[in-house]
Short mmCIF file of C-alpha atoms (C1' of nucleotides) in Angstrom, two decimals:
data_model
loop_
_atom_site.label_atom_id
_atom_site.label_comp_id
_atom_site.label_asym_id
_atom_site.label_seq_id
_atom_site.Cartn_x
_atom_site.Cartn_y
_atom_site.Cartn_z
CA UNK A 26 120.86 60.17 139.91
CA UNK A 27 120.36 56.81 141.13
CA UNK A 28 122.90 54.14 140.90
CA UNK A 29 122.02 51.29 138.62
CA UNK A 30 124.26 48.42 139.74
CA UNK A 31 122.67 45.57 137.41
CA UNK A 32 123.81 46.74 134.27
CA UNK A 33 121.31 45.29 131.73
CA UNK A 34 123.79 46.48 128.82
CA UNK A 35 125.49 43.32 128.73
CA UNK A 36 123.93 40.90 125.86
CA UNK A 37 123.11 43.94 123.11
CA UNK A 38 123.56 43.84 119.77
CA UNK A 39 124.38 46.19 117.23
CA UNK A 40 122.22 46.73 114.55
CA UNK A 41 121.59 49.92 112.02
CA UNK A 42 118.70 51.08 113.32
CA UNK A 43 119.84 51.14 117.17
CA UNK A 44 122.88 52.99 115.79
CA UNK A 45 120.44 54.86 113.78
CA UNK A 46 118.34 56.04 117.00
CA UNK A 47 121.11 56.57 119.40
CA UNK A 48 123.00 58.95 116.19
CA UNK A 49 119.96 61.13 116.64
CA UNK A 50 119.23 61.30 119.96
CA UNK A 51 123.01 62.43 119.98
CA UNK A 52 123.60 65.07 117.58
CA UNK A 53 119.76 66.76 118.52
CA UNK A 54 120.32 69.43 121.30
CA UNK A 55 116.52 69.19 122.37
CA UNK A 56 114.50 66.99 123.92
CA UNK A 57 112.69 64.44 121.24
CA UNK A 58 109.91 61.91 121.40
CA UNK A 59 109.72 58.55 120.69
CA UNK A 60 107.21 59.96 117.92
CA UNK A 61 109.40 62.89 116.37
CA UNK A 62 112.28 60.61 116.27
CA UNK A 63 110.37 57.87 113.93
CA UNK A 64 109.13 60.75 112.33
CA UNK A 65 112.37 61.89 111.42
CA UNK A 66 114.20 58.85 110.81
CA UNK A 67 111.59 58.01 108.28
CA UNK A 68 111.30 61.70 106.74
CA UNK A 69 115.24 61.00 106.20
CA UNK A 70 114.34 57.61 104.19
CA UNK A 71 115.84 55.28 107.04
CA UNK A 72 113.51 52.17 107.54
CA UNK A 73 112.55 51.75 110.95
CA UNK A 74 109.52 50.67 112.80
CA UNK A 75 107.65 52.67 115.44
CA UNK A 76 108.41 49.89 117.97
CA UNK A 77 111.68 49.41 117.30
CA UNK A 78 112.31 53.14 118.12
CA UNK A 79 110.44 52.34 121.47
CA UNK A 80 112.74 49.49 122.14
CA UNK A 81 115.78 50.70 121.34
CA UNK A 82 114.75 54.10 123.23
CA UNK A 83 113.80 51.61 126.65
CA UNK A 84 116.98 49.96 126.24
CA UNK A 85 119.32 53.16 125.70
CA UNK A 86 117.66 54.78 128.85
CA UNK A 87 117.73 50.82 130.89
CA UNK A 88 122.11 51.17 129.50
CA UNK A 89 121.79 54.93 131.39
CA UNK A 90 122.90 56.12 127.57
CA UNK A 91 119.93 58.90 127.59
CA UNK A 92 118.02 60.89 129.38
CA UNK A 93 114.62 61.15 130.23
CA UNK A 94 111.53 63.36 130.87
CA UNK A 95 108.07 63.44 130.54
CA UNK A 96 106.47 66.77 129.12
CA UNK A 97 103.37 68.46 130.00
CA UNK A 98 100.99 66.25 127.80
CA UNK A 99 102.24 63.02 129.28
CA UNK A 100 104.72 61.95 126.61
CA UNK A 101 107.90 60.64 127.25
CA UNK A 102 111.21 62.93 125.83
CA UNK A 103 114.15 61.75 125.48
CA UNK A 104 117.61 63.41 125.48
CA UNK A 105 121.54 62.33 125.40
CA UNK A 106 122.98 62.30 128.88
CA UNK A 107 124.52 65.70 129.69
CA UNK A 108 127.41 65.52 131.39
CA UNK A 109 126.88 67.92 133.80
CA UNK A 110 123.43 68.34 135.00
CA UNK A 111 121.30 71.05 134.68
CA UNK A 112 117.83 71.97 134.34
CA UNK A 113 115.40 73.74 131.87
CA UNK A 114 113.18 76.86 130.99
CA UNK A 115 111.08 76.21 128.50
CA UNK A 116 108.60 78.36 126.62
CA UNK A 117 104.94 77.56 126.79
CA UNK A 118 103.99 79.51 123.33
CA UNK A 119 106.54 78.52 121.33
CA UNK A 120 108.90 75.46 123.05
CA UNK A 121 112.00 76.72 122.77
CA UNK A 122 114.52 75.66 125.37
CA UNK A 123 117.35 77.49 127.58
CA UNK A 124 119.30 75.49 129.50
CA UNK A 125 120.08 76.55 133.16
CA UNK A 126 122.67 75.58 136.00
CA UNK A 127 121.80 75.70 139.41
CA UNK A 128 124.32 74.53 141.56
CA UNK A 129 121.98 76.06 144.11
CA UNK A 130 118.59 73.95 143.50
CA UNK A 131 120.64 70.51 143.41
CA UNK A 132 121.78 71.50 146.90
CA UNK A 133 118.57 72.41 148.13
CA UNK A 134 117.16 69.14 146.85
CA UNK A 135 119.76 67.09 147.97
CA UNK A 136 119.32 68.60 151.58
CA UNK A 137 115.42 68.59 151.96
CA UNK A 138 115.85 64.57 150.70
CA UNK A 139 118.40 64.24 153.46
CA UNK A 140 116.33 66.16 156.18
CA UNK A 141 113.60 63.62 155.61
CA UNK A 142 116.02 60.60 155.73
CA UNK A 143 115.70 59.98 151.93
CA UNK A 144 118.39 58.65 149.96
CA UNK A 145 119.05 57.63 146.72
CA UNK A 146 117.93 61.22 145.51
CA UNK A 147 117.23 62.29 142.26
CA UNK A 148 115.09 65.03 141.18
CA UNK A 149 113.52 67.32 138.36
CA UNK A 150 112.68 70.99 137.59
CA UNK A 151 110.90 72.23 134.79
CA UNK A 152 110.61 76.26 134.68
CA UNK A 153 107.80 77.30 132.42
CA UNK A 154 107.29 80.71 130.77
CA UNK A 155 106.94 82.89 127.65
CA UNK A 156 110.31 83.99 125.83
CA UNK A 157 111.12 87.51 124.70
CA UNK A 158 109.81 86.91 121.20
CA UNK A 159 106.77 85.33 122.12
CA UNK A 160 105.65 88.15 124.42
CA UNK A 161 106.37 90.67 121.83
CA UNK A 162 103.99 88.91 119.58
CA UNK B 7 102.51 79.46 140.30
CA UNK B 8 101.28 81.25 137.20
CA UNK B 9 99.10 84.05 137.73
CA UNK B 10 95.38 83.05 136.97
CA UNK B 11 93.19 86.05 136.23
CA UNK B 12 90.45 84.75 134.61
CA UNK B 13 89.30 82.57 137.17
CA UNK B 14 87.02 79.96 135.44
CA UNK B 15 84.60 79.23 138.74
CA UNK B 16 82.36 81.61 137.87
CA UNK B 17 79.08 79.85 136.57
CA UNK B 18 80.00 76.11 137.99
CA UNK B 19 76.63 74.42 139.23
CA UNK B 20 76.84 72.25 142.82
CA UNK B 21 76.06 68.73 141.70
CA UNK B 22 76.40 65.17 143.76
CA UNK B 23 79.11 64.18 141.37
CA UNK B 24 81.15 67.50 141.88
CA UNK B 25 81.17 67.25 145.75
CA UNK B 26 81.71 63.87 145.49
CA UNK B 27 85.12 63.73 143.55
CA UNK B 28 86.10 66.94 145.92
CA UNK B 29 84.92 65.46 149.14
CA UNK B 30 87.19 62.33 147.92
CA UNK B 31 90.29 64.17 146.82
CA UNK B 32 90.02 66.20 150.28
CA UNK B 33 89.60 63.47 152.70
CA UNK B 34 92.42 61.67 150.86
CA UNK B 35 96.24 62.37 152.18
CA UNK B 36 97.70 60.72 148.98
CA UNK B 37 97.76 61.77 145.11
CA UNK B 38 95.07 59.72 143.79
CA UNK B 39 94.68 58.82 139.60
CA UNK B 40 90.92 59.64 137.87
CA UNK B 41 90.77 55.82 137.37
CA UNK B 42 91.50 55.23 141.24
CA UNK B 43 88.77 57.74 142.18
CA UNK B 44 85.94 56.92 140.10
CA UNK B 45 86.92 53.26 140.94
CA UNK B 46 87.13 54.03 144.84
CA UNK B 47 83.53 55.92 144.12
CA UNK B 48 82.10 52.94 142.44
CA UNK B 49 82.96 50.87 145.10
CA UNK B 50 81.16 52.86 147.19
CA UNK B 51 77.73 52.70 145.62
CA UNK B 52 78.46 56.04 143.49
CA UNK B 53 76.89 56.45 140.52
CA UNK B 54 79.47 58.58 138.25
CA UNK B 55 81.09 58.12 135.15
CA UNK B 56 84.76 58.36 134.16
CA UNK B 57 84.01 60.97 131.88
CA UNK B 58 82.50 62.91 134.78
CA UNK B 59 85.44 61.95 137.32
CA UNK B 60 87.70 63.66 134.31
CA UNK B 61 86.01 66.65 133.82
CA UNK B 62 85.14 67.51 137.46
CA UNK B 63 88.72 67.13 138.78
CA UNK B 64 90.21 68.92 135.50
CA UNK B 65 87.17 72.02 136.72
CA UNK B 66 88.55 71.50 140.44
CA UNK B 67 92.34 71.94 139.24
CA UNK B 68 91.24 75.34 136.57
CA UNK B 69 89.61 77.02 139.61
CA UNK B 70 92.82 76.03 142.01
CA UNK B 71 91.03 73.61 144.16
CA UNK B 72 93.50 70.92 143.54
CA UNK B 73 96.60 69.96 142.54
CA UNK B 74 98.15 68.02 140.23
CA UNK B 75 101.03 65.90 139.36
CA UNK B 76 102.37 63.23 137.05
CA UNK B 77 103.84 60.08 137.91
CA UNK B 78 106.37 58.25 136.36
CA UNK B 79 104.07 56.01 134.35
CA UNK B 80 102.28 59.33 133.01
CA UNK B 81 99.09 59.17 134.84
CA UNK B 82 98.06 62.38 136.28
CA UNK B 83 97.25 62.55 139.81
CA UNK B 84 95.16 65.11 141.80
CA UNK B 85 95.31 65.84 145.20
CA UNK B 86 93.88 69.10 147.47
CA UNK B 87 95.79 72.15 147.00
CA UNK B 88 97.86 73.17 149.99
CA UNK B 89 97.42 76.68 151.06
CA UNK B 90 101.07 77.13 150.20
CA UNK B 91 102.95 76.75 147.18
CA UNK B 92 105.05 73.60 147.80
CA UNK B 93 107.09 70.61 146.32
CA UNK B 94 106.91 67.39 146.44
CA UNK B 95 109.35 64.48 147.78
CA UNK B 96 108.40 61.12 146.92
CA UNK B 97 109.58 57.87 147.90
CA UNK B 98 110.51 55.83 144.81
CA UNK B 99 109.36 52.41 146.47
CA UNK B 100 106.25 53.08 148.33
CA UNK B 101 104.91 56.27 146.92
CA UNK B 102 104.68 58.07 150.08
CA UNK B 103 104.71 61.80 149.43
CA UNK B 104 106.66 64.65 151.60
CA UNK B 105 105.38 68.35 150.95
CA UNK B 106 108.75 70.88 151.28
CA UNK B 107 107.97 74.46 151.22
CA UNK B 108 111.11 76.07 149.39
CA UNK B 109 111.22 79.62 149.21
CA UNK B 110 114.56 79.74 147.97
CA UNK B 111 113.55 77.16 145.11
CA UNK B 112 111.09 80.21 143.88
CA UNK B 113 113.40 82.49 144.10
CA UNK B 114 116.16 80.64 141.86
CA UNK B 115 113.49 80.05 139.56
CA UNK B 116 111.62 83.37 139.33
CA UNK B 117 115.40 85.03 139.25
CA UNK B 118 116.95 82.06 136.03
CA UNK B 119 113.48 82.47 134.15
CA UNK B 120 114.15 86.43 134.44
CA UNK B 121 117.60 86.56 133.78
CA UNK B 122 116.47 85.13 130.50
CA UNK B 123 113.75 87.89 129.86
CA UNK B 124 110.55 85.05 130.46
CA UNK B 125 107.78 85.98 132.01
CA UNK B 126 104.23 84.64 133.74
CA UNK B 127 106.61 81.90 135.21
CA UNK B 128 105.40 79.05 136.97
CA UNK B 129 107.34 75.92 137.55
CA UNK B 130 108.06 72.09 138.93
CA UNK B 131 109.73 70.57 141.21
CA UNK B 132 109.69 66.74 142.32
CA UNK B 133 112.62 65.39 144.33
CA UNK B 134 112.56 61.17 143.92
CA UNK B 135 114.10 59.40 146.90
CA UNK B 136 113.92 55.98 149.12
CA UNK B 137 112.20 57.07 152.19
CA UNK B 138 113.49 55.37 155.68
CA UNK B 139 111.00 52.99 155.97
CA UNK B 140 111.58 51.14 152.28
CA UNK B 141 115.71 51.98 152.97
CA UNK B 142 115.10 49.23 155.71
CA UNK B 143 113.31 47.14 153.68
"C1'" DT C 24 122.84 27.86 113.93
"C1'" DT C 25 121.15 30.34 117.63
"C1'" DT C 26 118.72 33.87 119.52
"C1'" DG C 27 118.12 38.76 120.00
"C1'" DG C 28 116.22 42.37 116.95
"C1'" DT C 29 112.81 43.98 113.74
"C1'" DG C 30 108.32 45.30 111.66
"C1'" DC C 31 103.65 45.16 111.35
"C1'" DA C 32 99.23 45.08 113.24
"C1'" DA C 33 96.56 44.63 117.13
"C1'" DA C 34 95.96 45.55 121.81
"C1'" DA C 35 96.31 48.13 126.05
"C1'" DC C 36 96.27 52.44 128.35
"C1'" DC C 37 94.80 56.87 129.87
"C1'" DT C 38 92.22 60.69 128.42
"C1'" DT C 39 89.07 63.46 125.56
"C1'" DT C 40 84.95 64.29 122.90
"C1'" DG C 41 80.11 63.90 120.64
"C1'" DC C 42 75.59 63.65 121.73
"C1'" DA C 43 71.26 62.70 123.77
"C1'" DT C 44 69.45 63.05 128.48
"C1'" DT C 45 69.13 64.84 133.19
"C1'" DA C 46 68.78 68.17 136.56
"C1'" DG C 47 70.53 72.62 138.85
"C1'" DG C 48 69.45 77.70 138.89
"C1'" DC D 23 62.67 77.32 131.14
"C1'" DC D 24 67.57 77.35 130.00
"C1'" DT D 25 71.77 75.44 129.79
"C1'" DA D 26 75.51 73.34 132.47
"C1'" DA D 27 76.51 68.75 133.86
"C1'" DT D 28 76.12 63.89 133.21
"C1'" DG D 29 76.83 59.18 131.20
"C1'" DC D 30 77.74 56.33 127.71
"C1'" DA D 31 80.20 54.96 123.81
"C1'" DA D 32 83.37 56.10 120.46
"C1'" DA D 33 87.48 58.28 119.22
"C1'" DG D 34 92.01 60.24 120.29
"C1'" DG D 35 96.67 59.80 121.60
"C1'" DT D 36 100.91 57.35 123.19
"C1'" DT D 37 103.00 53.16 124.38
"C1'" DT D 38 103.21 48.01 124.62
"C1'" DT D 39 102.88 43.35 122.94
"C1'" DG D 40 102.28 38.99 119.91
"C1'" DC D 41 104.28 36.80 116.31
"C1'" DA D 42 106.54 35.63 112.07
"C1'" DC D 43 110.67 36.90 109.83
"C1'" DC D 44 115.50 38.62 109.62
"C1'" DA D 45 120.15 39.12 110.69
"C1'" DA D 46 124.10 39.61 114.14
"C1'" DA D 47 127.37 36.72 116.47
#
DNA sequence: TTTGGTGCAAAACCTTTGCATTAGG
DNA sequence: CCTAATGCAAAGGTTTTGCACCAAA
């Protein structure tokens, strides 16, 4: 991951709906958009606008609180820093999500970075599929 | 790489606009955006519309022609398909792009997407880095 | 009180789609 | 001919931004 010396966490302050974000972004074991998460905030009665969501969700990513990834279609997921790291196999019929180590693909990466006199290294693999269930449908 | 039996190229017609976007894409060394080719095309005197630039390069990537990728900002880029299934290293600062064959990188995935009982696997791989040249910078 | 945070609506983006027209086979 | 391909404009989607108001410190 790449260092982030200028920590921009410095002048924040706390309100509900930050609180409100980061609480879900925590306790949810997959990935969510910026989307799904106003969705759900507001399906749970909280009061929060679309753009604060985005802000708050910039912010938490600029304070290296969470995680993120862009999906297939272009949007932007976002996910509580692990603290190990790992990577994911996703279905493509149905989404569902196993996580995987592979102790062996970081070192890989790391090396063919080095090789080419890259530093600062950081990387990301998405494994694609179909799941059990959805190939017995 | 996911296993593509229909192949789609069946009934595509030669026009100007078609060899143009795939003459462009193949002369090119770097990933290149729709917007940056039918902009690079206009400049030249092309006539072609976006619309056109769109659905010739998404026709060129269904019959495995070209490639493509998204950058961080969620624009997806297209560039000629390598004979070989490879990766991608890119420099963080300057874009510059490394191809890395990785056998072992298929392997680990084929072998984690199996373990879990998925099948027709494809996957991604980007490694982010500072290549030497911006390092100095 | 001071100023960052919020919410809404509008804008900015990339990308896709509808439809009449053009042109490849 | 026939119909895929084109071009334009409009719509679709996500994300950003302007601005007046609110609330944390």
């Amino acid at each position: 991951m790449a260092a982030s010396p200028g920590s921009t966490s410095e002048g924040r302050r706390s309100t509900r709906q930050r609180s409100t974000v980061r609480e879900l972004v925590s306790e949810s074991e997959a990935f969510l958009s910026a989307q799904e998460i106003h969705h759900i905030l507001r399906g749970r009665g909280e009061t929060i606008g679309l753009s604060t969501v985005y802000r708050n969700l910039q912010t938490l990513a600029d304070d290296d609180v969470i995680d993120t990834l862009r999906n297939e279609d272009g949007e932007v997921l976002y996910r509580q820093c692990g603290p190990l790291h790992h990577h994911h196999l996703v279905c493509r019929s149905c989404g569902k999500v196993e996580e995987i180590k592979g102790p062996a693909v970081e070192r890989w990466a790391d090396r063919a970075a080095e090789e080419h006199g890259f530093t600062d290294v950081s990387h990301t693999v998405e494994i694609f599929g179909l799941c059990p269930a959805c190939q017995a449908r």
